[in-house]
Amino acid sequence: MIPLKDDNPTIRPAVITFLIIAACVVVYFFIQPAGQGTVQRQSVDVATRETVFDLRHAAIACEIVHDRPLTVDEVKATYIGHDTTACGVGAPNSPPGVPGKAVLLAVLYSMFLHGSVLHIGGNMLFLWIFGNNV
């Protein structure tokens, strides 16, 4: 069942909720490569562009735990070798895959990233309905 409203009355408009929804929609459709692919067809491989975008901007658990960007060896083991346990592979000897990435700032960026139209649609629906209660 998809909720359409809640029973908590609001006193004033939820301006911050509207701004967060607008920011998420703008980021998805105009900044993220996956979202741009839903608006118009691109000649460049969207999956490759999305992977590069994710490595540059998304919060990745291994990076947060070790407080450093993924190394080239970790990126190769994960994305080419399909190894889901590649965190720490060749870490001391391998250069960073994305030099200069602000790992902790990526946690903030990730709050505005979404995986698909259905993902952003569901999140924004629930934020619209329940965000004004917070």
Coordinates of C-alpha atoms in Angstrom, one line a residue:
M1 CA 0.0 0.0 0.0
I2 CA 1.4 3.4 -1.0
P3 CA 0.7 6.2 1.4
L4 CA -0.8 9.4 0.0
K5 CA -1.0 11.4 3.2
D6 CA -0.6 11.3 6.9
D7 CA -2.9 12.4 9.8
N8 CA -0.5 14.8 11.4
P9 CA -1.6 18.4 10.7
T10 CA 1.1 21.0 9.8
I11 CA 1.2 24.5 11.0
R12 CA 3.4 26.0 8.3
P13 CA 4.8 24.8 4.9
A14 CA 7.7 22.4 5.1
V15 CA 10.2 24.6 3.2
I16 CA 13.2 22.5 4.1
T17 CA 11.5 19.3 2.9
F18 CA 10.7 21.0 -0.4
L19 CA 14.3 22.2 -0.8
I20 CA 15.7 18.7 0.0
I21 CA 13.3 17.1 -2.6
A22 CA 14.3 19.7 -5.2
A23 CA 18.0 19.1 -4.5
C24 CA 17.7 15.4 -4.9
V25 CA 15.7 15.7 -8.1
V26 CA 18.2 18.2 -9.6
V27 CA 21.2 16.0 -8.6
Y28 CA 19.6 12.9 -10.1
F29 CA 18.4 14.2 -13.4
F30 CA 21.1 16.8 -14.1
I31 CA 24.3 15.6 -12.3
Q32 CA 24.2 11.8 -12.0
P33 CA 24.9 10.0 -15.3
A34 CA 22.2 7.4 -14.6
G35 CA 19.5 10.1 -14.2
Q36 CA 20.7 11.8 -17.4
G37 CA 20.3 8.5 -19.2
T38 CA 16.6 8.5 -18.3
V39 CA 16.0 12.0 -19.8
Q40 CA 17.9 11.6 -23.0
R41 CA 19.9 8.8 -24.8
Q42 CA 23.6 9.2 -24.6
S43 CA 26.3 7.7 -26.9
V44 CA 28.7 7.1 -24.1
D45 CA 28.2 3.9 -22.0
V46 CA 26.1 5.1 -19.1
A47 CA 27.2 2.2 -16.8
T48 CA 30.9 3.2 -17.2
R49 CA 30.1 6.9 -16.6
E50 CA 28.0 5.9 -13.5
T51 CA 30.9 3.8 -12.1
V52 CA 33.4 6.6 -12.5
F53 CA 30.9 9.1 -11.0
D54 CA 30.3 6.7 -8.0
L55 CA 34.1 6.3 -7.4
R56 CA 34.5 10.1 -7.4
H57 CA 31.5 11.1 -5.4
A58 CA 29.7 8.3 -3.6
A59 CA 30.5 7.1 0.0
I60 CA 32.0 3.6 -0.3
A61 CA 32.2 1.6 2.9
C62 CA 35.8 0.6 2.5
E63 CA 36.8 4.2 2.1
I64 CA 35.0 5.3 5.2
V65 CA 36.4 2.5 7.4
H66 CA 40.0 3.2 6.2
D67 CA 39.6 7.0 5.8
R68 CA 41.2 7.0 2.4
P69 CA 40.0 6.6 -1.2
L70 CA 40.0 3.1 -2.8
T71 CA 43.3 2.2 -4.3
V72 CA 43.8 1.2 -7.9
D73 CA 44.2 -2.5 -6.9
E74 CA 40.9 -2.4 -4.9
V75 CA 39.0 -0.8 -7.8
K76 CA 40.4 -3.4 -10.2
A77 CA 39.6 -6.3 -7.9
T78 CA 36.1 -5.0 -7.2
Y79 CA 34.9 -3.8 -10.6
I80 CA 36.9 -6.0 -13.0
G81 CA 37.4 -9.1 -10.8
H82 CA 34.0 -8.9 -9.2
D83 CA 35.5 -9.5 -5.7
T84 CA 33.2 -8.2 -3.1
T85 CA 35.8 -8.6 -0.4
A86 CA 38.5 -6.5 -2.1
C87 CA 38.8 -3.9 0.7
G88 CA 42.5 -3.7 1.6
V89 CA 43.8 -5.6 -1.5
G90 CA 47.3 -4.1 -2.2
A91 CA 46.5 -1.1 -0.1
P92 CA 49.9 -0.1 1.1
N93 CA 51.6 -0.3 -2.3
S94 CA 48.9 0.8 -4.7
P95 CA 48.1 4.5 -5.5
P96 CA 44.7 5.9 -4.9
G97 CA 42.1 5.2 -7.6
V98 CA 40.6 8.7 -7.2
P99 CA 43.4 11.0 -5.9
G100 CA 42.2 13.9 -3.7
K101 CA 38.7 12.4 -3.0
A102 CA 37.2 13.8 0.2
V103 CA 36.0 10.6 1.8
L104 CA 34.0 12.2 4.6
L105 CA 32.4 14.8 2.2
A106 CA 31.3 11.8 0.0
V107 CA 29.0 10.8 2.9
L108 CA 27.2 14.1 2.5
Y109 CA 27.1 13.8 -1.3
S110 CA 25.6 10.3 -1.0
M111 CA 22.6 11.6 0.8
F112 CA 21.5 13.1 -2.5
L113 CA 22.4 10.2 -4.9
H114 CA 19.8 7.6 -6.0
G115 CA 20.1 4.4 -8.0
S116 CA 17.0 4.6 -10.3
V117 CA 13.8 6.5 -11.1
L118 CA 11.9 4.1 -8.9
H119 CA 14.4 4.7 -6.0
I120 CA 14.2 8.5 -6.1
G121 CA 10.4 8.4 -6.7
G122 CA 9.8 6.2 -3.6
N123 CA 12.2 8.2 -1.4
M124 CA 10.8 11.5 -2.4
L125 CA 7.2 10.3 -1.9
F126 CA 7.9 9.3 1.6
L127 CA 9.9 12.4 2.3
W128 CA 7.0 14.5 1.0
I129 CA 4.5 12.7 3.2
F130 CA 6.5 12.2 6.4
G131 CA 9.2 15.0 6.1
N132 CA 6.9 17.7 7.4
N133 CA 6.5 15.8 10.7
V134 CA 10.2 16.0 11.5

